[in-house]
């Protein structure tokens, strides 16, 4: 077993642990195993990197910290420039909370929700207190490394600029932020665990993870709008709803202690920053026994899949699939995308952002000009943002948690697997892209009127053509045939090229709107190109 430096540091406090009745030797062994497993797990942040074999001794988590160090460079201006600490440090803590919580959701929820070690270790001479402390320290080690990588450089530069008190406030704030993040995440899971069990519970947890990823990103748009720039000076207009924005709490102590700016709001935010995490920890400690009992529900597998949606799936299959093989593969791909929690966790946040990003840009336009100006402009082309998720989502179609079953492709009595690729993309378009597109279209028609219907149809056809182009990600690889552990696809450059291609489509559409009858003509041409491209792409390629 590898002797981690972290564990050697913990050895200095062995006496302290043992004074609380903890079997330090056992706890150390448990942590060594957990840290070893962390090193073998592929962090989500590497999903877009070049695919390559991981060396046996290569620690994926420690390697990922280098990416967070690079991300920390964008925080330097908030700790070095200016002296509006409430604004600067609210943004600073907002970004930190976003990155830490999304990392927690995507890569480390299994630590909070892990029940496997209890089934194994509690049957051995291991007391429950030792196991719970090992779990707590495991989470603390993860958060310390992650937070240090993300904030060390900005805080040191801020300390050089503002003094040692800045560093002290920053470190205390980060400790409280991490406590707050862990407890809030755990409490959310606790309330879900109380009312659901088995497979349904796992689905809900998956959607909560997705919802948190999207809502956190949206929340920081609200945070940024708590401040306004007047005559090049940043001003803060206090309001009651700002009490609901945690990053402002943690930014307030800097304004209070470094600028000696004291009023009701600054004092209240500072008190919230101190007491809310402490109160949350107390509540969580009281809930812990019930939380641990409810975690056992994760081992229950109800197994019976829902059949309620079969009727409309059958109707859809008969409409958009022509051959018998394609209909079979359509149902197969539909089941895979619905039941693969890892797929949903990696793809659905992008779907949510595709739904939200157009309105963020449009809201900025309203702030700069007016709603009347927006309605009379060509901002309806912002619906193209719904296509941003297509490259990554299509690339993810080759991964599966049940990838070992891909041998069935070779044993199926088929001369070509072209119907498989065609069916998989049809499922993606109908189940994932089309709902987002229809929601945006309905809202955009409400804003801009019926005059944009032909433009929306152009976007729909363009999205289908763009999906065909992006399906090159699947070439040479069978759908659902690779492990998510290998999801280090060489997609970084490909995604950039694909997005440039989308920008070209949007630019052509924008230019066409200045030509009389240009949009209807362009729509007809696009339909012909897309129909021909689909027929050619899935007629003879990927034969055995």
Short mmCIF file of C-alpha atoms in Angstrom, two decimals:
data_model
loop_
_atom_site.label_atom_id
_atom_site.label_comp_id
_atom_site.label_asym_id
_atom_site.label_seq_id
_atom_site.Cartn_x
_atom_site.Cartn_y
_atom_site.Cartn_z
CA UNK A 1 0.00 0.00 0.00
CA UNK A 2 1.39 3.40 -1.00
CA UNK A 3 2.47 5.60 1.91
CA UNK A 4 0.82 8.90 0.93
CA UNK A 5 2.37 12.14 2.13
CA UNK A 6 -1.07 13.16 3.37
CA UNK A 7 -1.15 10.15 5.66
CA UNK A 8 2.36 10.83 6.90
CA UNK A 9 1.16 14.31 7.87
CA UNK A 10 -1.83 12.80 9.69
CA UNK A 11 0.60 10.60 11.64
CA UNK A 12 1.65 13.73 13.55
CA UNK A 13 -1.84 13.84 15.09
CA UNK A 14 -2.12 10.15 15.90
CA UNK A 15 -2.32 10.78 19.64
CA UNK A 16 -5.16 13.27 19.16
CA UNK A 17 -7.22 10.76 17.15
CA UNK A 18 -6.61 7.97 19.65
CA UNK A 19 -7.64 10.22 22.56
CA UNK A 20 -11.12 10.33 20.99
CA UNK A 21 -11.35 6.54 20.88
CA UNK A 22 -10.46 6.15 17.19
CA UNK A 23 -8.43 3.18 16.02
CA UNK A 24 -5.83 5.19 14.13
CA UNK A 25 -4.13 2.18 12.47
CA UNK A 26 -7.43 0.99 10.99
CA UNK A 27 -8.45 4.51 9.98
CA UNK A 28 -5.11 4.99 8.22
CA UNK A 29 -5.54 1.75 6.25
CA UNK A 30 -9.06 2.76 5.17
CA UNK A 31 -7.82 6.18 4.02
CA UNK A 32 -4.93 4.59 2.11
CA UNK A 33 -7.39 2.44 0.16
CA UNK A 34 -9.73 5.38 -0.52
CA UNK A 35 -6.89 7.62 -1.70
CA UNK A 36 -5.60 4.85 -3.96
CA UNK A 37 -9.05 4.48 -5.53
CA UNK A 38 -9.29 8.26 -5.99
CA UNK A 39 -6.04 8.17 -7.95
CA UNK A 40 -7.46 5.57 -10.31
CA UNK A 41 -10.67 7.47 -11.00
CA UNK A 42 -10.74 9.75 -14.03
CA UNK A 43 -11.78 13.29 -13.04
CA UNK A 44 -14.57 14.83 -15.12
CA UNK A 45 -12.36 17.84 -15.86
CA UNK A 46 -10.29 15.64 -18.22
CA UNK A 47 -13.24 14.63 -20.39
CA UNK A 48 -12.04 16.72 -23.32
CA UNK A 49 -8.41 15.72 -23.25
CA UNK A 50 -6.57 13.48 -25.63
CA UNK A 51 -7.36 9.85 -25.14
CA UNK A 52 -4.46 7.84 -23.89
CA UNK A 53 -3.63 4.93 -21.67
CA UNK A 54 -3.17 5.92 -18.07
CA UNK A 55 0.05 4.79 -16.44
CA UNK A 56 -0.41 2.44 -13.50
CA UNK A 57 1.08 4.88 -10.98
CA UNK A 58 -0.53 7.99 -12.48
CA UNK A 59 -2.87 9.70 -10.02
CA UNK A 60 -5.75 11.18 -11.98
CA UNK A 61 -6.97 13.40 -9.13
CA UNK A 62 -3.56 14.90 -8.39
CA UNK A 63 -3.00 15.47 -12.08
CA UNK A 64 -6.34 17.28 -12.33
CA UNK A 65 -5.18 19.79 -9.71
CA UNK A 66 -2.88 21.29 -12.35
CA UNK A 67 -5.97 22.27 -14.34
CA UNK A 68 -7.43 23.96 -11.27
CA UNK A 69 -4.16 25.86 -10.76
CA UNK A 70 -4.54 27.22 -14.30
CA UNK A 71 -8.17 28.11 -13.58
CA UNK A 72 -7.01 29.97 -10.46
CA UNK A 73 -5.23 32.53 -12.65
CA UNK A 74 -8.59 34.06 -13.59
CA UNK A 75 -9.16 34.85 -9.89
CA UNK A 76 -6.01 36.99 -9.56
CA UNK A 77 -7.62 40.27 -10.73
CA UNK A 78 -10.29 39.96 -8.01
CA UNK A 79 -7.68 39.76 -5.25
CA UNK A 80 -5.11 42.19 -6.67
CA UNK A 81 -6.90 45.06 -8.43
CA UNK A 82 -9.20 47.63 -6.88
CA UNK A 83 -10.46 47.99 -3.33
CA UNK A 84 -14.18 47.27 -3.59
CA UNK A 85 -13.82 44.13 -1.50
CA UNK A 86 -17.51 43.32 -1.33
CA UNK A 87 -17.73 43.12 -5.12
CA UNK A 88 -14.32 41.54 -5.75
CA UNK A 89 -14.48 38.88 -3.06
CA UNK A 90 -18.13 38.06 -3.74
CA UNK A 91 -17.16 37.23 -7.31
CA UNK A 92 -14.07 35.40 -6.02
CA UNK A 93 -16.06 33.19 -3.65
CA UNK A 94 -18.79 32.79 -6.23
CA UNK A 95 -16.36 31.29 -8.74
CA UNK A 96 -14.73 29.15 -6.04
CA UNK A 97 -18.10 27.81 -4.87
CA UNK A 98 -19.11 27.07 -8.45
CA UNK A 99 -15.94 25.16 -9.27
CA UNK A 100 -15.72 23.28 -5.97
CA UNK A 101 -19.38 22.31 -5.92
CA UNK A 102 -19.47 21.20 -9.55
CA UNK A 103 -16.34 19.14 -8.93
CA UNK A 104 -18.00 17.72 -5.81
CA UNK A 105 -21.13 16.86 -7.79
CA UNK A 106 -19.42 15.36 -10.81
CA UNK A 107 -16.52 13.52 -9.19
CA UNK A 108 -17.08 13.12 -5.47
CA UNK A 109 -20.76 12.52 -4.69
CA UNK A 110 -19.88 8.84 -4.41
CA UNK A 111 -17.95 9.67 -1.22
CA UNK A 112 -20.98 11.21 0.47
CA UNK A 113 -23.25 8.46 -0.81
CA UNK A 114 -20.90 5.49 -0.47
CA UNK A 115 -22.45 2.52 1.33
CA UNK A 116 -20.14 -0.23 0.08
CA UNK A 117 -17.50 0.23 2.76
CA UNK A 118 -20.06 -0.20 5.53
CA UNK A 119 -21.23 -3.54 4.18
CA UNK A 120 -17.63 -4.77 4.14
CA UNK A 121 -15.92 -3.04 7.05
CA UNK A 122 -18.63 -3.08 9.72
CA UNK A 123 -18.66 -6.88 9.55
CA UNK A 124 -14.99 -6.75 10.61
CA UNK A 125 -13.50 -5.52 13.90
CA UNK A 126 -13.91 -1.87 12.83
CA UNK A 127 -15.99 0.45 15.00
CA UNK A 128 -18.45 2.85 13.44
CA UNK A 129 -16.72 5.96 14.82
CA UNK A 130 -13.45 5.05 13.12
CA UNK A 131 -15.22 4.48 9.80
CA UNK A 132 -17.14 7.78 10.00
CA UNK A 133 -14.00 9.75 10.88
CA UNK A 134 -12.15 8.12 7.96
CA UNK A 135 -14.98 9.20 5.64
CA UNK A 136 -14.92 12.76 7.02
CA UNK A 137 -11.14 13.06 6.68
CA UNK A 138 -11.35 11.66 3.15
CA UNK A 139 -13.73 14.47 2.17
CA UNK A 140 -11.55 17.06 3.96
CA UNK A 141 -8.40 15.88 2.15
CA UNK A 142 -10.15 16.16 -1.20
CA UNK A 143 -11.48 19.65 -0.48
CA UNK A 144 -8.18 20.92 0.95
CA UNK A 145 -6.23 19.86 -2.14
CA UNK A 146 -8.88 21.17 -4.52
CA UNK A 147 -9.37 24.49 -2.74
CA UNK A 148 -5.63 25.05 -2.31
CA UNK A 149 -4.98 24.45 -6.02
CA UNK A 150 -7.77 26.85 -6.91
CA UNK A 151 -7.01 29.70 -4.50
CA UNK A 152 -3.38 29.57 -3.31
CA UNK A 153 -1.92 31.83 -6.01
CA UNK A 154 -4.72 34.48 -5.91
CA UNK A 155 -4.64 34.60 -2.10
CA UNK A 156 -0.85 34.97 -1.96
CA UNK A 157 -0.96 37.78 -4.50
CA UNK A 158 -3.85 39.40 -2.59
CA UNK A 159 -1.83 39.11 0.63
CA UNK A 160 1.11 40.91 -1.00
CA UNK A 161 -1.28 43.65 -2.12
CA UNK A 162 -3.51 44.01 0.95
CA UNK A 163 -1.63 42.52 3.90
CA UNK A 164 -1.70 39.49 6.16
CA UNK A 165 -5.25 40.20 7.39
CA UNK A 166 -6.45 39.54 3.83
CA UNK A 167 -4.87 36.07 3.93
CA UNK A 168 -6.40 35.31 7.32
CA UNK A 169 -9.88 36.35 6.19
CA UNK A 170 -9.44 34.42 2.94
CA UNK A 171 -8.44 31.17 4.63
CA UNK A 172 -11.22 31.38 7.22
CA UNK A 173 -13.70 32.16 4.45
CA UNK A 174 -12.58 29.15 2.40
CA UNK A 175 -12.94 26.82 5.40
CA UNK A 176 -16.47 28.11 5.99
CA UNK A 177 -17.30 27.88 2.28
CA UNK A 178 -16.20 24.25 2.14
CA UNK A 179 -18.22 23.40 5.25
CA UNK A 180 -21.22 25.10 3.67
CA UNK A 181 -20.83 23.25 0.37
CA UNK A 182 -20.48 19.81 1.97
CA UNK A 183 -23.39 20.30 4.34
CA UNK A 184 -25.76 21.79 1.75
CA UNK A 185 -25.00 18.94 -0.65
CA UNK A 186 -25.50 16.34 2.09
CA UNK A 187 -28.74 17.92 3.35
CA UNK A 188 -30.21 17.97 -0.15
CA UNK A 189 -29.38 14.28 -0.53
CA UNK A 190 -30.77 13.60 2.95
CA UNK A 191 -34.23 14.92 2.11
CA UNK A 192 -34.28 12.96 -1.14
CA UNK A 193 -33.25 9.81 0.71
CA UNK A 194 -36.12 10.20 3.16
CA UNK A 195 -38.86 9.92 0.57
CA UNK A 196 -37.49 7.64 -2.16
CA UNK A 197 -35.53 4.44 -2.46
CA UNK A 198 -33.93 2.05 -4.93
CA UNK A 199 -33.61 2.93 -8.61
CA UNK A 200 -35.97 5.88 -8.33
CA UNK A 201 -33.72 7.41 -5.69
CA UNK A 202 -30.63 6.99 -7.87
CA UNK A 203 -32.44 8.71 -10.74
CA UNK A 204 -33.47 11.62 -8.53
CA UNK A 205 -29.94 12.03 -7.19
CA UNK A 206 -28.71 12.07 -10.79
CA UNK A 207 -31.17 14.82 -11.71
CA UNK A 208 -30.31 16.78 -8.56
CA UNK A 209 -26.65 16.68 -9.58
CA UNK A 210 -27.61 17.96 -13.02
CA UNK A 211 -29.94 20.60 -11.60
CA UNK A 212 -27.28 21.87 -9.20
CA UNK A 213 -24.76 22.18 -12.03
CA UNK A 214 -27.18 24.32 -14.05
CA UNK A 215 -28.62 26.35 -11.16
CA UNK A 216 -25.18 27.26 -9.80
CA UNK A 217 -24.20 28.67 -13.20
CA UNK A 218 -27.43 30.68 -13.36
CA UNK A 219 -27.02 31.85 -9.77
CA UNK A 220 -23.82 33.68 -10.56
CA UNK A 221 -25.57 35.68 -13.24
CA UNK A 222 -27.79 36.93 -10.40
CA UNK A 223 -24.70 37.55 -8.26
CA UNK A 224 -23.03 39.70 -10.94
CA UNK A 225 -26.22 41.75 -11.28
CA UNK A 226 -26.18 42.67 -7.61
CA UNK A 227 -23.59 45.26 -8.66
CA UNK A 228 -23.69 47.95 -11.31
CA UNK A 229 -21.03 50.16 -12.85
CA UNK A 230 -21.77 53.89 -12.55
CA UNK A 231 -19.22 56.36 -13.98
CA UNK A 232 -16.65 53.52 -14.02
CA UNK A 233 -17.18 52.98 -10.27
CA UNK A 234 -18.69 49.76 -8.96
CA UNK A 235 -21.63 50.45 -6.67
CA UNK A 236 -23.58 48.09 -4.48
CA UNK A 237 -27.31 48.55 -4.00
CA UNK A 238 -28.43 46.52 -0.98
CA UNK A 239 -31.67 44.57 -1.14
CA UNK A 240 -33.37 41.83 0.86
CA UNK A 241 -32.91 39.13 -1.80
CA UNK A 242 -29.12 39.43 -1.53
CA UNK A 243 -29.38 37.57 1.77
CA UNK A 244 -30.09 34.52 -0.40
CA UNK A 245 -26.77 34.83 -2.29
CA UNK A 246 -24.07 33.03 -0.22
CA UNK A 247 -20.98 34.47 -2.02
CA UNK A 248 -21.99 37.96 -0.87
CA UNK A 249 -21.91 36.72 2.73
CA UNK A 250 -18.30 35.64 2.39
CA UNK A 251 -17.25 38.82 0.60
CA UNK A 252 -18.67 41.10 3.29
CA UNK A 253 -16.00 40.47 6.03
CA UNK A 254 -13.31 41.88 3.70
CA UNK A 255 -15.30 45.09 3.35
CA UNK A 256 -15.87 45.16 7.11
CA UNK A 257 -12.33 44.51 8.36
CA UNK A 258 -10.13 45.85 5.54
CA UNK A 259 -12.10 49.00 4.67
CA UNK A 260 -13.85 49.39 8.02
CA UNK A 261 -17.11 49.86 6.15
CA UNK A 262 -19.87 48.99 8.59
CA UNK A 263 -23.64 49.11 8.06
CA UNK A 264 -26.63 46.83 8.62
CA UNK A 265 -26.14 44.84 5.41
CA UNK A 266 -22.36 44.41 5.69
CA UNK A 267 -22.63 43.33 9.32
CA UNK A 268 -25.53 40.97 8.57
CA UNK A 269 -23.73 39.35 5.62
CA UNK A 270 -20.60 38.87 7.75
CA UNK A 271 -22.59 37.22 10.54
CA UNK A 272 -24.28 34.94 8.03
CA UNK A 273 -20.87 33.92 6.64
CA UNK A 274 -19.75 32.90 10.11
CA UNK A 275 -22.84 31.34 11.64
CA UNK A 276 -24.69 29.68 8.73
CA UNK A 277 -21.90 27.10 8.04
CA UNK A 278 -21.56 26.41 11.78
CA UNK A 279 -25.33 25.99 12.19
CA UNK A 280 -25.38 23.82 9.08
CA UNK A 281 -22.68 21.55 10.54
CA UNK A 282 -24.65 21.20 13.78
CA UNK A 283 -27.82 20.32 11.86
CA UNK A 284 -25.92 17.85 9.71
CA UNK A 285 -24.36 16.15 12.74
CA UNK A 286 -27.83 15.70 14.22
CA UNK A 287 -29.12 14.31 10.93
CA UNK A 288 -26.13 12.03 10.38
CA UNK A 289 -27.54 8.85 12.00
CA UNK A 290 -30.77 9.13 9.99
CA UNK A 291 -28.77 10.01 6.88
CA UNK A 292 -26.60 6.90 7.29
CA UNK A 293 -29.68 4.70 7.72
CA UNK A 294 -31.33 6.13 4.62
CA UNK A 295 -28.16 5.60 2.61
CA UNK A 296 -28.88 1.87 2.80
CA UNK A 297 -31.78 2.50 0.42
CA UNK A 298 -29.20 2.91 -2.33
CA UNK A 299 -28.64 -0.84 -2.20
CA UNK A 300 -32.30 -1.50 -3.04
CA UNK A 301 -32.91 -2.18 -6.69
CA UNK A 302 -36.54 -2.08 -7.66
CA UNK A 303 -35.62 -3.25 -11.11
CA UNK A 304 -39.01 -2.82 -12.74
CA UNK A 305 -38.53 -0.28 -15.47
CA UNK A 306 -41.35 2.02 -16.41
CA UNK A 307 -43.40 1.16 -19.47
CA UNK A 308 -45.63 4.23 -19.38
CA UNK A 309 -43.86 5.97 -22.27
CA UNK A 310 -43.83 3.01 -24.59
CA UNK A 311 -46.95 4.06 -26.47
CA UNK A 312 -45.55 7.33 -27.78
CA UNK A 313 -42.14 5.79 -28.43
CA UNK A 314 -43.81 3.19 -30.65
CA UNK A 315 -45.60 5.95 -32.54
CA UNK A 316 -42.40 7.93 -32.96
CA UNK A 317 -40.50 4.87 -34.16
CA UNK A 318 -43.09 4.19 -36.86
CA UNK A 319 -42.87 7.77 -38.10
CA UNK A 320 -39.11 8.40 -38.27
CA UNK A 321 -37.66 4.91 -38.76
CA UNK A 322 -38.05 3.06 -42.04
CA UNK A 323 -36.45 -0.37 -41.73
CA UNK A 324 -37.17 -3.03 -39.13
CA UNK A 325 -33.53 -3.02 -37.99
CA UNK A 326 -33.56 0.74 -37.49
CA UNK A 327 -36.74 0.51 -35.38
CA UNK A 328 -35.12 -2.12 -33.14
CA UNK A 329 -31.96 -0.05 -32.74
CA UNK A 330 -34.04 3.06 -32.04
CA UNK A 331 -35.72 1.37 -29.06
CA UNK A 332 -32.36 0.03 -27.94
CA UNK A 333 -30.67 3.47 -28.08
CA UNK A 334 -33.67 5.09 -26.41
CA UNK A 335 -33.41 2.66 -23.47
CA UNK A 336 -29.65 3.16 -23.20
CA UNK A 337 -29.87 6.97 -23.07
CA UNK A 338 -32.70 6.90 -20.55
CA UNK A 339 -31.09 4.38 -18.20
CA UNK A 340 -27.43 5.46 -18.34
CA UNK A 341 -27.04 7.72 -15.32
CA UNK A 342 -23.42 8.51 -16.16
CA UNK A 343 -24.49 9.61 -19.65
CA UNK A 344 -27.17 11.88 -18.21
CA UNK A 345 -24.75 13.36 -15.70
CA UNK A 346 -22.25 14.25 -18.42
CA UNK A 347 -24.72 15.44 -21.10
CA UNK A 348 -27.80 16.90 -19.39
CA UNK A 349 -26.02 19.91 -17.78
CA UNK A 350 -25.04 20.98 -21.30
CA UNK A 351 -28.71 20.66 -22.33
CA UNK A 352 -29.70 22.91 -19.45
CA UNK A 353 -27.09 25.48 -20.36
CA UNK A 354 -28.25 25.42 -24.00
CA UNK A 355 -31.68 26.35 -22.72
CA UNK A 356 -30.42 29.17 -20.51
CA UNK A 357 -27.51 30.77 -22.41
CA UNK A 358 -29.70 32.47 -25.10
CA UNK A 359 -31.64 34.33 -22.42
CA UNK A 360 -28.47 35.42 -20.61
CA UNK A 361 -27.26 37.15 -23.78
CA UNK A 362 -30.71 38.58 -24.49
CA UNK A 363 -31.00 39.90 -20.94
CA UNK A 364 -27.65 41.67 -21.37
CA UNK A 365 -29.00 43.21 -24.58
CA UNK A 366 -32.08 44.48 -22.73
CA UNK A 367 -29.85 46.04 -20.06
CA UNK A 368 -27.70 47.78 -22.67
CA UNK A 369 -30.61 48.98 -24.82
CA UNK A 370 -34.26 48.14 -24.24
CA UNK A 371 -36.83 45.38 -24.65
CA UNK A 372 -38.34 47.23 -27.62
CA UNK A 373 -34.94 47.27 -29.32
CA UNK A 374 -34.55 43.54 -28.65
CA UNK A 375 -37.93 42.67 -30.20
CA UNK A 376 -37.15 44.59 -33.40
CA UNK A 377 -33.62 43.15 -33.70
CA UNK A 378 -32.36 39.80 -35.01
CA UNK A 379 -31.67 38.41 -31.53
CA UNK A 380 -34.01 35.51 -32.35
CA UNK A 381 -30.91 33.97 -33.94
CA UNK A 382 -29.75 33.35 -30.36
CA UNK A 383 -31.68 30.10 -30.73
CA UNK A 384 -28.48 28.79 -32.34
CA UNK A 385 -27.09 28.53 -28.81
CA UNK A 386 -29.32 25.47 -28.42
CA UNK A 387 -26.91 23.70 -30.78
CA UNK A 388 -23.87 24.26 -28.57
CA UNK A 389 -24.36 20.96 -26.77
CA UNK A 390 -24.50 18.86 -29.95
CA UNK A 391 -20.74 18.16 -30.43
CA UNK A 392 -20.07 16.95 -26.89
CA UNK A 393 -23.37 15.07 -26.60
CA UNK A 394 -22.82 13.22 -29.88
CA UNK A 395 -19.26 12.42 -28.82
CA UNK A 396 -20.58 10.87 -25.59
CA UNK A 397 -22.81 8.45 -27.49
CA UNK A 398 -19.97 5.96 -27.82
CA UNK A 399 -19.63 5.53 -24.04
CA UNK A 400 -21.63 3.32 -21.72
CA UNK A 401 -21.51 1.81 -18.27
CA UNK A 402 -22.45 -1.49 -19.92
CA UNK A 403 -19.87 -1.31 -22.68
CA UNK A 404 -18.87 -4.95 -22.26
CA UNK A 405 -22.14 -5.94 -23.90
CA UNK A 406 -20.98 -4.43 -27.21
CA UNK A 407 -20.07 -7.93 -28.40
CA UNK A 408 -23.72 -8.32 -29.36
CA UNK A 409 -23.13 -6.05 -32.36
CA UNK A 410 -20.82 -8.63 -33.89
CA UNK A 411 -23.20 -11.53 -33.26
CA UNK A 412 -26.30 -9.77 -34.62
CA UNK A 413 -27.40 -11.16 -38.05
CA UNK A 414 -26.77 -7.87 -39.88
CA UNK A 415 -24.83 -7.06 -43.00
CA UNK A 416 -24.34 -3.43 -41.95
CA UNK A 417 -24.55 -1.45 -38.74
CA UNK A 418 -25.61 1.71 -40.59
CA UNK A 419 -29.16 1.43 -39.10
CA UNK A 420 -27.58 1.50 -35.62
CA UNK A 421 -25.77 4.80 -36.19
CA UNK A 422 -28.79 6.32 -37.90
CA UNK A 423 -31.12 5.23 -35.09
CA UNK A 424 -28.79 6.50 -32.34
CA UNK A 425 -28.66 9.99 -33.88
CA UNK A 426 -32.43 10.00 -34.39
CA UNK A 427 -32.90 9.20 -30.70
CA UNK A 428 -30.49 11.99 -29.78
CA UNK A 429 -32.31 14.51 -31.97
CA UNK A 430 -35.84 13.51 -30.89
CA UNK A 431 -35.19 12.91 -27.18
CA UNK A 432 -32.47 15.42 -26.29
CA UNK A 433 -32.20 18.21 -28.83
CA UNK A 434 -35.82 18.59 -29.97
CA UNK A 435 -37.34 19.30 -26.51
CA UNK A 436 -34.81 22.09 -25.91
CA UNK A 437 -35.42 23.48 -29.38
CA UNK A 438 -39.22 23.42 -29.03
CA UNK A 439 -39.15 25.17 -25.64
CA UNK A 440 -36.88 27.91 -26.99
CA UNK A 441 -38.94 28.24 -30.16
CA UNK A 442 -42.18 28.68 -28.22
CA UNK A 443 -40.62 31.39 -26.03
CA UNK A 444 -38.97 33.12 -28.98
CA UNK A 445 -42.24 33.18 -30.92
CA UNK A 446 -43.86 34.78 -27.87
CA UNK A 447 -41.14 37.46 -27.85
CA UNK A 448 -40.52 38.11 -31.56
CA UNK A 449 -43.83 37.00 -33.12
CA UNK A 450 -44.82 34.53 -35.85
CA UNK A 451 -42.55 36.25 -38.37
CA UNK A 452 -39.59 34.15 -37.17
CA UNK A 453 -41.15 30.72 -37.83
CA UNK A 454 -39.23 30.22 -41.08
CA UNK A 455 -36.01 31.24 -39.29
CA UNK A 456 -36.70 28.68 -36.57
CA UNK A 457 -37.23 26.00 -39.20
CA UNK A 458 -33.85 26.92 -40.70
CA UNK A 459 -32.25 26.44 -37.28
CA UNK A 460 -33.92 23.02 -36.89
CA UNK A 461 -32.69 21.77 -40.24
CA UNK A 462 -29.25 23.26 -39.58
CA UNK A 463 -29.12 21.42 -36.25
CA UNK A 464 -29.86 18.11 -37.98
CA UNK A 465 -27.16 18.78 -40.57
CA UNK A 466 -24.77 19.85 -37.80
CA UNK A 467 -25.50 16.58 -35.96
CA UNK A 468 -24.59 14.61 -39.08
CA UNK A 469 -21.31 16.54 -39.30
CA UNK A 470 -20.57 15.95 -35.61
CA UNK A 471 -21.36 12.23 -35.99
CA UNK A 472 -17.82 11.87 -37.32
CA UNK A 473 -17.02 11.46 -33.62
CA UNK A 474 -18.61 8.02 -33.89
CA UNK A 475 -16.68 6.88 -36.92
CA UNK A 476 -14.66 3.81 -36.17
CA UNK A 477 -16.33 3.36 -32.79
CA UNK A 478 -19.57 1.55 -32.09
CA UNK A 479 -22.19 3.40 -30.02
CA UNK A 480 -22.19 2.52 -26.31
CA UNK A 481 -19.09 0.36 -26.77
CA UNK A 482 -16.49 2.18 -24.64
CA UNK A 483 -16.23 2.73 -20.90
CA UNK A 484 -16.83 6.14 -19.35
CA UNK A 485 -13.48 5.61 -17.65
CA UNK A 486 -11.97 6.06 -21.13
CA UNK A 487 -13.94 9.22 -21.82
CA UNK A 488 -10.76 11.18 -22.56
CA UNK A 489 -11.72 11.56 -26.17
CA UNK A 490 -9.54 13.60 -28.47
CA UNK A 491 -12.42 16.04 -28.69
CA UNK A 492 -10.91 19.36 -27.67
CA UNK A 493 -9.85 20.46 -31.14
CA UNK A 494 -12.78 18.69 -32.78
CA UNK A 495 -15.27 20.53 -30.57
CA UNK A 496 -13.66 23.88 -31.42
CA UNK A 497 -13.80 23.10 -35.14
CA UNK A 498 -17.41 21.96 -34.81
CA UNK A 499 -18.39 25.16 -33.00
CA UNK A 500 -16.67 27.21 -35.69
CA UNK A 501 -18.75 25.31 -38.21
CA UNK A 502 -21.88 26.21 -36.24
CA UNK A 503 -20.77 29.86 -36.20
CA UNK A 504 -20.47 29.73 -39.99
CA UNK A 505 -24.04 28.39 -40.26
CA UNK A 506 -25.29 31.17 -37.97
CA UNK A 507 -23.37 33.79 -39.95
CA UNK A 508 -24.83 32.58 -43.25
CA UNK A 509 -28.32 32.67 -41.74
CA UNK A 510 -27.75 36.22 -40.47
CA UNK A 511 -26.57 37.37 -43.89
CA UNK A 512 -29.51 35.67 -45.65
CA UNK A 513 -32.01 37.66 -43.56
CA UNK A 514 -31.02 40.82 -45.49
CA UNK A 515 -31.99 39.25 -48.83
CA UNK A 516 -35.67 39.34 -49.87
CA UNK A 517 -37.13 35.81 -49.65
CA UNK A 518 -33.64 34.67 -48.71
CA UNK A 519 -34.71 32.68 -45.64
CA UNK A 520 -37.34 30.48 -47.41
CA UNK A 521 -34.94 29.80 -50.28
CA UNK A 522 -32.13 28.99 -47.86
CA UNK A 523 -34.48 26.65 -45.97
CA UNK A 524 -35.27 24.69 -49.12
CA UNK A 525 -31.58 24.40 -50.00
CA UNK A 526 -30.76 23.27 -46.44
CA UNK A 527 -33.47 20.61 -46.51
CA UNK A 528 -32.09 19.19 -49.77
CA UNK A 529 -28.49 19.19 -48.47
CA UNK A 530 -29.50 17.60 -45.16
CA UNK A 531 -31.61 14.90 -46.82
CA UNK A 532 -28.80 14.03 -49.21
CA UNK A 533 -26.18 14.10 -46.44
CA UNK A 534 -28.20 11.77 -44.20
CA UNK A 535 -28.80 9.29 -47.01
CA UNK A 536 -25.14 9.24 -47.96
CA UNK A 537 -23.81 9.17 -44.41
CA UNK A 538 -25.76 6.06 -43.43
CA UNK A 539 -26.09 4.15 -46.67
CA UNK A 540 -22.78 2.33 -47.02
CA UNK A 541 -20.52 3.46 -44.18
CA UNK A 542 -19.57 1.34 -41.20
CA UNK A 543 -20.27 -1.98 -42.89
CA UNK A 544 -18.71 -5.08 -41.37
#
